[in-house]
Tab-separated table of C-alpha atoms in Angstrom:
chain	number	residue	atom	x	y	z
A	1	VAL	CA	4.575	6.984	-2.579
A	2	LEU	CA	2.340	4.331	-1.117
A	3	TYR	CA	-0.386	6.911	-0.351
A	4	PHE	CA	-0.409	8.220	-3.940
A	5	CYS	CA	-0.374	4.537	-5.223
A	6	SER	CA	-3.352	3.803	-3.054
A	7	ARG	CA	-5.334	6.671	-4.591
A	8	PHE	CA	-4.575	5.618	-8.098
A	9	SER	CA	-5.186	1.972	-7.319
A	10	VAL	CA	-8.722	2.790	-5.994
A	11	LYS	CA	-9.408	4.735	-9.183
A	12	THR	CA	-8.185	1.964	-11.428
A	13	LEU	CA	-10.341	-0.544	-9.478
A	14	ILE	CA	-13.505	1.563	-9.879
A	15	ASP	CA	-12.640	2.213	-13.534
A	16	ARG	CA	-12.075	-1.540	-14.278
A	17	SER	CA	-15.298	-2.484	-12.494
A	18	CYS	CA	-17.302	-0.646	-15.213
A	19	PHE	CA	-16.221	-3.316	-17.687
A	20	GLU	CA	-15.710	-6.609	-15.834
A	21	THR	CA	-16.026	-8.337	-12.504
A	22	ILE	CA	-13.110	-7.844	-10.105
A	23	ASP	CA	-11.625	-11.107	-8.841
A	24	ASP	CA	-8.260	-12.712	-7.923
A	25	THR	CA	-7.180	-12.652	-11.576
A	26	SER	CA	-7.520	-8.872	-11.911
A	27	PRO	CA	-4.131	-7.124	-11.886
A	28	GLU	CA	-5.767	-4.019	-10.525
A	29	PHE	CA	-6.938	-5.829	-7.455
A	30	ASN	CA	-3.598	-7.602	-6.991
A	31	ASN	CA	-1.870	-4.277	-6.983
A	32	PHE	CA	-4.356	-2.711	-4.647
A	33	ALA	CA	-4.058	-5.596	-2.149
A	34	ALA	CA	-0.241	-5.314	-2.292
A	35	ILE	CA	-0.386	-1.600	-1.698
A	36	LEU	CA	-2.815	-1.933	1.254
A	37	GLU	CA	-0.671	-4.703	2.713
A	38	GLN	CA	2.432	-2.623	2.599
A	39	ILE	CA	0.664	0.409	4.129
A	40	LEU	CA	-0.485	-1.747	7.016
A	41	SER	CA	2.897	-3.255	7.410
A	42	HIS	CA	4.920	0.007	7.246
A	43	ARG	CA	6.954	0.375	10.458
A	44	LEU	CA	5.130	-2.302	12.208
A	45	LYS	CA	6.656	-3.167	15.496
A	46	GLY	CA	7.939	-6.726	16.234
A	47	GLN	CA	6.857	-8.768	19.189
A	48	ILE	CA	9.139	-9.115	22.138
A	49	THR	CA	9.511	-12.714	23.376
A	50	TRP	CA	10.225	-13.950	26.861
A	51	PHE	CA	13.933	-14.208	25.986
A	52	GLY	CA	14.101	-10.599	24.871
A	53	TYR	CA	14.226	-11.247	21.145
A	54	GLU	CA	12.074	-9.464	18.658
A	55	SER	CA	10.057	-11.704	16.321
A	56	PRO	CA	8.417	-10.115	13.255
A	57	ARG	CA	4.701	-9.397	13.167
A	58	SER	CA	2.072	-9.316	10.403
A	59	PHE	CA	-0.562	-6.637	9.965
A	60	TRP	CA	-3.152	-9.240	10.784
A	61	ASP	CA	-1.957	-9.157	14.445
A	62	TYR	CA	-2.913	-5.464	14.489
A	63	ILE	CA	-6.288	-5.828	12.658
A	64	ARG	CA	-7.269	-8.871	14.841
A	65	VAL	CA	-7.006	-6.645	17.962
A	66	ALA	CA	-8.075	-3.309	16.674
A	67	CYS	CA	-11.122	-4.326	14.668
A	68	ARG	CA	-12.957	-6.531	17.231
A	69	LYS	CA	-15.314	-3.607	17.904
A	70	VAL	CA	-16.720	-3.771	14.353
A	71	SER	CA	-20.271	-5.178	14.478
A	72	HIS	CA	-20.669	-8.555	12.842
A	73	ASN	CA	-16.851	-8.679	12.033
A	74	CYS	CA	-15.228	-11.626	10.292
A	75	ILE	CA	-12.265	-11.901	12.685
A	76	CYS	CA	-13.319	-15.228	14.255
A	77	SER	CA	-14.164	-16.797	10.893
A	78	ILE	CA	-10.768	-15.824	9.427
A	79	GLU	CA	-9.078	-17.291	12.543
A	80	ASN	CA	-10.937	-20.558	12.088
A	81	MET	CA	-10.253	-21.024	8.346
A	82	GLU	CA	-8.550	-24.381	7.897
A	83	ASN	CA	-6.718	-23.678	4.645
A	84	VAL	CA	-5.215	-20.414	5.913
A	85	GLY	CA	-2.402	-21.042	8.303
A	86	SER	CA	0.112	-18.143	8.472
A	87	SER	CA	-0.632	-14.698	9.881
A	88	ARG	CA	0.116	-13.027	6.559
A	89	ALA	CA	-2.260	-15.328	4.754
A	90	LYS	CA	-4.993	-14.559	7.193
A	91	GLY	CA	-4.493	-10.872	6.605
A	92	ARG	CA	-4.829	-11.323	2.906
A	93	ALA	CA	-8.021	-13.380	3.442
A	94	TRP	CA	-9.365	-10.582	5.624
A	95	ILE	CA	-8.831	-8.002	2.861
A	96	ARG	CA	-10.828	-10.144	0.457
A	97	VAL	CA	-13.636	-10.863	2.848
A	98	ALA	CA	-13.895	-7.234	3.925
A	99	LEU	CA	-14.141	-6.120	0.284
A	100	MET	CA	-16.865	-8.687	-0.474
A	101	GLU	CA	-18.814	-7.577	2.651
A	102	LYS	CA	-18.286	-3.974	1.611
A	103	HIS	CA	-16.887	-3.160	5.127
A	104	LEU	CA	-13.213	-2.540	4.423
A	105	SER	CA	-13.475	1.197	5.057
A	106	GLU	CA	-15.326	0.568	8.301
A	107	TYR	CA	-12.632	-1.805	9.494
A	108	ILE	CA	-9.829	0.725	8.670
A	109	SER	CA	-11.640	3.524	10.309
A	110	THR	CA	-12.460	1.622	13.471
A	111	ALA	CA	-8.796	0.415	13.712
A	112	LEU	CA	-7.500	3.980	13.310
A	113	ARG	CA	-9.850	5.404	15.887
A	114	ASP	CA	-8.285	3.012	18.466
A	115	TYR	CA	-5.163	5.195	18.684
A	116	LYS	CA	-3.809	3.568	21.813
A	117	THR	CA	-3.725	0.192	20.089
A	118	THR	CA	-2.302	1.678	16.917
A	119	ARG	CA	0.528	3.321	18.893
A	120	ARG	CA	1.210	-0.069	20.598
A	121	PHE	CA	1.628	-1.790	17.241
A	122	TYR	CA	3.446	0.867	15.127
A	123	GLU	CA	6.603	2.884	15.357
A	124	ASP	CA	6.829	6.698	14.915
A	125	GLY	CA	6.534	7.646	11.215
A	126	ALA	CA	4.238	4.835	10.267
A	127	ILE	CA	1.636	5.628	7.585
A	128	VAL	CA	-1.265	4.621	9.726
A	129	LEU	CA	-0.195	7.127	12.404
A	130	GLY	CA	-0.171	10.061	9.839
A	131	GLU	CA	-2.886	12.217	8.438
A	132	GLU	CA	-2.926	10.306	5.197
A	133	ALA	CA	-4.454	7.276	6.965
A	134	ASN	CA	-7.774	9.003	7.690
A	135	MET	CA	-7.959	10.122	4.043
A	136	LEU	CA	-7.169	6.584	2.945
A	137	ALA	CA	-10.116	5.261	4.957
A	138	GLY	CA	-12.387	7.854	3.182
A	139	MET	CA	-11.072	6.839	-0.263
A	140	LEU	CA	-11.955	3.187	0.471
A	141	LEU	CA	-15.606	4.073	0.661
A	142	GLY	CA	-15.671	4.116	-3.121
A	143	LEU	CA	-14.958	0.499	-3.218
A	144	ASN	CA	-18.334	-0.300	-1.617
A	145	ALA	CA	-19.885	0.265	-5.034
A	146	ILE	CA	-17.992	-2.750	-6.548
A	147	ASP	CA	-19.172	-6.313	-6.300
A	148	PHE	CA	-16.049	-8.371	-5.700
A	149	SER	CA	-15.740	-12.181	-6.128
A	150	PHE	CA	-12.807	-13.970	-4.592
A	151	CYS	CA	-11.713	-17.503	-3.938
A	152	LEU	CA	-10.297	-17.850	-0.462
A	153	LYS	CA	-8.283	-21.023	-1.444
A	154	GLY	CA	-6.239	-19.504	-4.258
A	155	GLU	CA	-2.546	-18.769	-4.570
A	156	GLY	CA	-3.068	-15.158	-3.654
A	157	LEU	CA	-3.322	-16.104	0.065
A	158	ASP	CA	0.095	-17.791	0.138
A	159	GLY	CA	1.880	-16.085	3.007
A	160	SER	CA	5.304	-17.190	2.077
A	161	PHE	CA	5.732	-14.521	-0.622
A	162	PRO	CA	5.886	-10.775	0.135
A	163	ALA	CA	3.517	-8.348	-1.608
A	164	VAL	CA	5.017	-6.843	-4.770
A	165	ILE	CA	3.676	-3.600	-6.187
A	166	ASP	CA	3.719	-2.890	-9.908
A	167	TYR	CA	4.249	0.952	-10.207
A	168	THR	CA	4.054	1.067	-14.069
A	169	PRO	CA	0.235	1.500	-14.324
A	170	TYR	CA	0.353	4.572	-12.204
A	171	LEU	CA	2.929	6.428	-14.229
A	172	LYS	CA	0.228	7.344	-16.682
A	173	PHE	CA	-3.387	6.835	-15.540
A	174	THR	CA	-6.306	7.653	-17.916
A	175	GLN	CA	-9.815	7.476	-16.663
A	176	SER	CA	-12.314	5.966	-19.088
A	177	SER	CA	-15.214	7.920	-20.401
A	178	ASP	CA	-17.778	5.605	-18.649
A	179	SER	CA	-16.093	6.263	-15.356
A	180	ILE	CA	-16.017	10.026	-15.950
A	181	SER	CA	-19.699	10.089	-16.870
A	182	SER	CA	-20.606	8.050	-13.753
A	183	ASP	CA	-18.552	10.495	-11.599
A	184	GLU	CA	-20.431	13.493	-13.169
A	185	GLU	CA	-23.781	11.738	-12.604
A	186	GLU	CA	-22.834	11.181	-8.963
A	187	LEU	CA	-21.870	14.838	-8.559
A	188	ARG	CA	-25.115	15.850	-10.227
A	189	THR	CA	-27.110	13.638	-7.860
A	190	LEU	CA	-25.316	14.891	-4.808
A	191	GLY	CA	-25.814	18.484	-5.895
A	192	SER	CA	-29.525	17.939	-6.481
A	193	SER	CA	-30.006	16.158	-3.122
A	194	GLY	CA	-28.223	18.901	-1.268
A	195	SER	CA	-30.403	21.697	-2.727
A	196	GLU	CA	-33.738	20.081	-1.928
A	197	GLY	CA	-34.124	21.936	1.260
A	198	SER	CA	-33.105	25.326	-0.149
A	199	THR	CA	-35.465	28.251	-0.554
A	200	PRO	CA	-36.522	29.579	-3.941
A	201	GLU	CA	-34.211	32.522	-3.607
A	202	ASN	CA	-31.243	30.235	-3.415
A	203	ILE	CA	-32.015	28.172	-6.382
A	204	GLY	CA	-29.347	28.730	-9.082
A	205	PRO	CA	-29.524	28.273	-12.795
A	206	PRO	CA	-30.520	24.863	-14.143
A	207	PHE	CA	-27.724	22.285	-14.538
A	208	ILE	CA	-26.534	22.184	-18.112
A	209	THR	CA	-26.314	18.577	-19.466
A	210	ASP	CA	-25.165	19.249	-22.944
A	211	GLU	CA	-21.757	17.483	-23.411
A	212	ASN	CA	-20.619	20.133	-25.918
A	213	SER	CA	-21.375	23.035	-23.508
A	214	TRP	CA	-18.591	25.233	-22.178
A	215	TYR	CA	-19.462	24.206	-18.599
A	216	ASN	CA	-18.854	20.525	-19.217
A	217	LYS	CA	-15.688	21.257	-21.182
A	218	CYS	CA	-14.336	23.296	-18.302
A	219	LYS	CA	-15.238	20.520	-15.852
A	220	ARG	CA	-13.400	17.932	-17.919
A	221	VAL	CA	-10.309	20.181	-18.188
A	222	GLU	CA	-10.399	20.767	-14.469
A	223	GLN	CA	-10.700	17.016	-13.800
A	224	LYS	CA	-7.696	16.250	-16.159
A	225	TYR	CA	-5.681	19.005	-14.359
A	226	ARG	CA	-6.382	17.533	-10.990
A	227	LEU	CA	-5.452	14.125	-12.193
A	228	ALA	CA	-2.176	15.363	-13.717
A	229	LEU	CA	-1.503	17.166	-10.514
A	230	GLU	CA	-1.878	14.007	-8.537
A	231	GLN	CA	0.322	12.093	-11.032
A	232	LYS	CA	2.961	14.851	-10.629
A	233	GLY	CA	2.923	14.512	-6.855
A	234	TYR	CA	3.132	10.731	-7.206
A	235	LEU	CA	6.060	10.903	-9.542
A	236	GLU	CA	7.946	13.381	-7.312
A	237	GLU	CA	7.558	11.126	-4.315
A	238	LEU	CA	8.661	8.177	-6.482
A	239	VAL	CA	11.795	10.093	-7.601
A	240	ARG	CA	12.473	11.079	-4.022
A	241	LEU	CA	12.222	7.415	-2.914
A	242	ARG	CA	14.549	6.245	-5.663
A	243	GLU	CA	17.123	8.964	-4.724
A	244	ASN	CA	17.090	7.776	-1.189
A	245	GLN	CA	17.457	4.196	-2.282
A	246	LEU	CA	20.323	5.185	-4.562
A	247	SER	CA	22.104	7.046	-1.799
A	248	GLU	CA	21.755	4.047	0.536
A	249	SER	CA	23.051	1.767	-2.259
A	250	VAL	CA	26.065	4.004	-2.830
A	251	SER	CA	26.926	4.016	0.944
A	252	GLN	CA	26.509	0.234	1.114
A	253	ASN	CA	28.720	-0.084	-1.986
A	254	LYS	CA	31.432	2.026	-0.286
A	255	LEU	CA	31.194	-0.246	2.836
A	256	LEU	CA	31.485	-3.343	0.826
A	257	LEU	CA	34.563	-1.951	-1.101
A	258	GLN	CA	36.220	-1.091	2.192
A	259	THR	CA	35.472	-4.572	3.468
A	260	ILE	CA	37.000	-6.088	0.429
A	261	GLU	CA	40.151	-3.994	0.719
A	262	ASP	CA	40.478	-4.970	4.403
A	263	MET	CA	40.114	-8.584	3.525
A	264	ASP	CA	42.564	-8.326	0.704
A	265	LEU	CA	45.076	-6.716	2.969
A	266	ALA	CA	44.554	-9.427	5.596
A	267	HIS	CA	44.951	-12.082	2.986
A	268	LYS	CA	48.194	-10.588	1.824
A	269	MET	CA	49.572	-10.417	5.355
A	270	GLU	CA	48.527	-14.032	6.051
A	271	LYS	CA	50.130	-15.107	2.829
A	272	GLU	CA	53.455	-13.432	3.836
A	273	GLN	CA	53.353	-15.050	7.169
A	274	LEU	CA	52.776	-18.462	5.593
A	275	GLU	CA	55.657	-17.916	3.163
A	276	TYR	CA	57.932	-16.945	6.064
A	277	ILE	CA	56.969	-20.125	7.967
A	278	ILE	CA	57.633	-22.210	4.907
A	279	VAL	CA	61.164	-20.654	4.584
A	280	GLU	CA	61.855	-21.417	8.197
A	281	LEU	CA	60.764	-24.971	7.823
A	282	GLN	CA	62.916	-25.444	4.777
A	283	ASP	CA	65.887	-24.069	6.659
A	284	GLN	CA	65.221	-26.548	9.571
A	285	LEU	CA	65.041	-29.444	7.056
């Protein structure tokens, strides 16, 4: 579910950037930051102390170690920020700085390539250890085209509150016409640049630019079909997640009912014992 959410969140960010500047007040960015934070925090191992206790970690502890090989990285500047104290707040500041520097994809790719460090910080089954992580790093490349503007002293860096994802915008995602036209222009540019070195025999028919042509209509239908297919997969994952949560809640409810019954029985036995003691004391008096 988090992987599908990340794909839709990147699309909504790119779509929204066609109309306004993305900053801390943008709900699309807040959702994207929460999704990325939960992906990097999924099945993160705790830190074992000298006394054998396991203390919780933040994803910043992993990024701080795995991304030091990135050239001109912002690790030291994040560590030295005065208004950012907790580890979670530093991780949130890093997400914003990496987006403004247009290096977020490079950070994630470098961290994932350090497989030894990643295995040391994450348990089996973590998202960053799966195949989806590499595809996520590729999707983040599209964010390099957006000019972000963040304030590193806002409430979004408060590390005392967990990241909360709003799933409702991804239940039905509609791409704007401006964003679709920009995607088509990008595909057209890539197609023309890839055919520059081809021979005259390999040159195909000219690209049809008429919006009312059958070719463009088929491309739009295909794009809508792929988007609907992605939404279908996302909804299926969301339903599967909710079913698992429901089964866990039912089992916990059964345990609680059994605990209440045991406590009620113990209370009755204790009450009977106290009544018997009272009767004995009355007889003695």
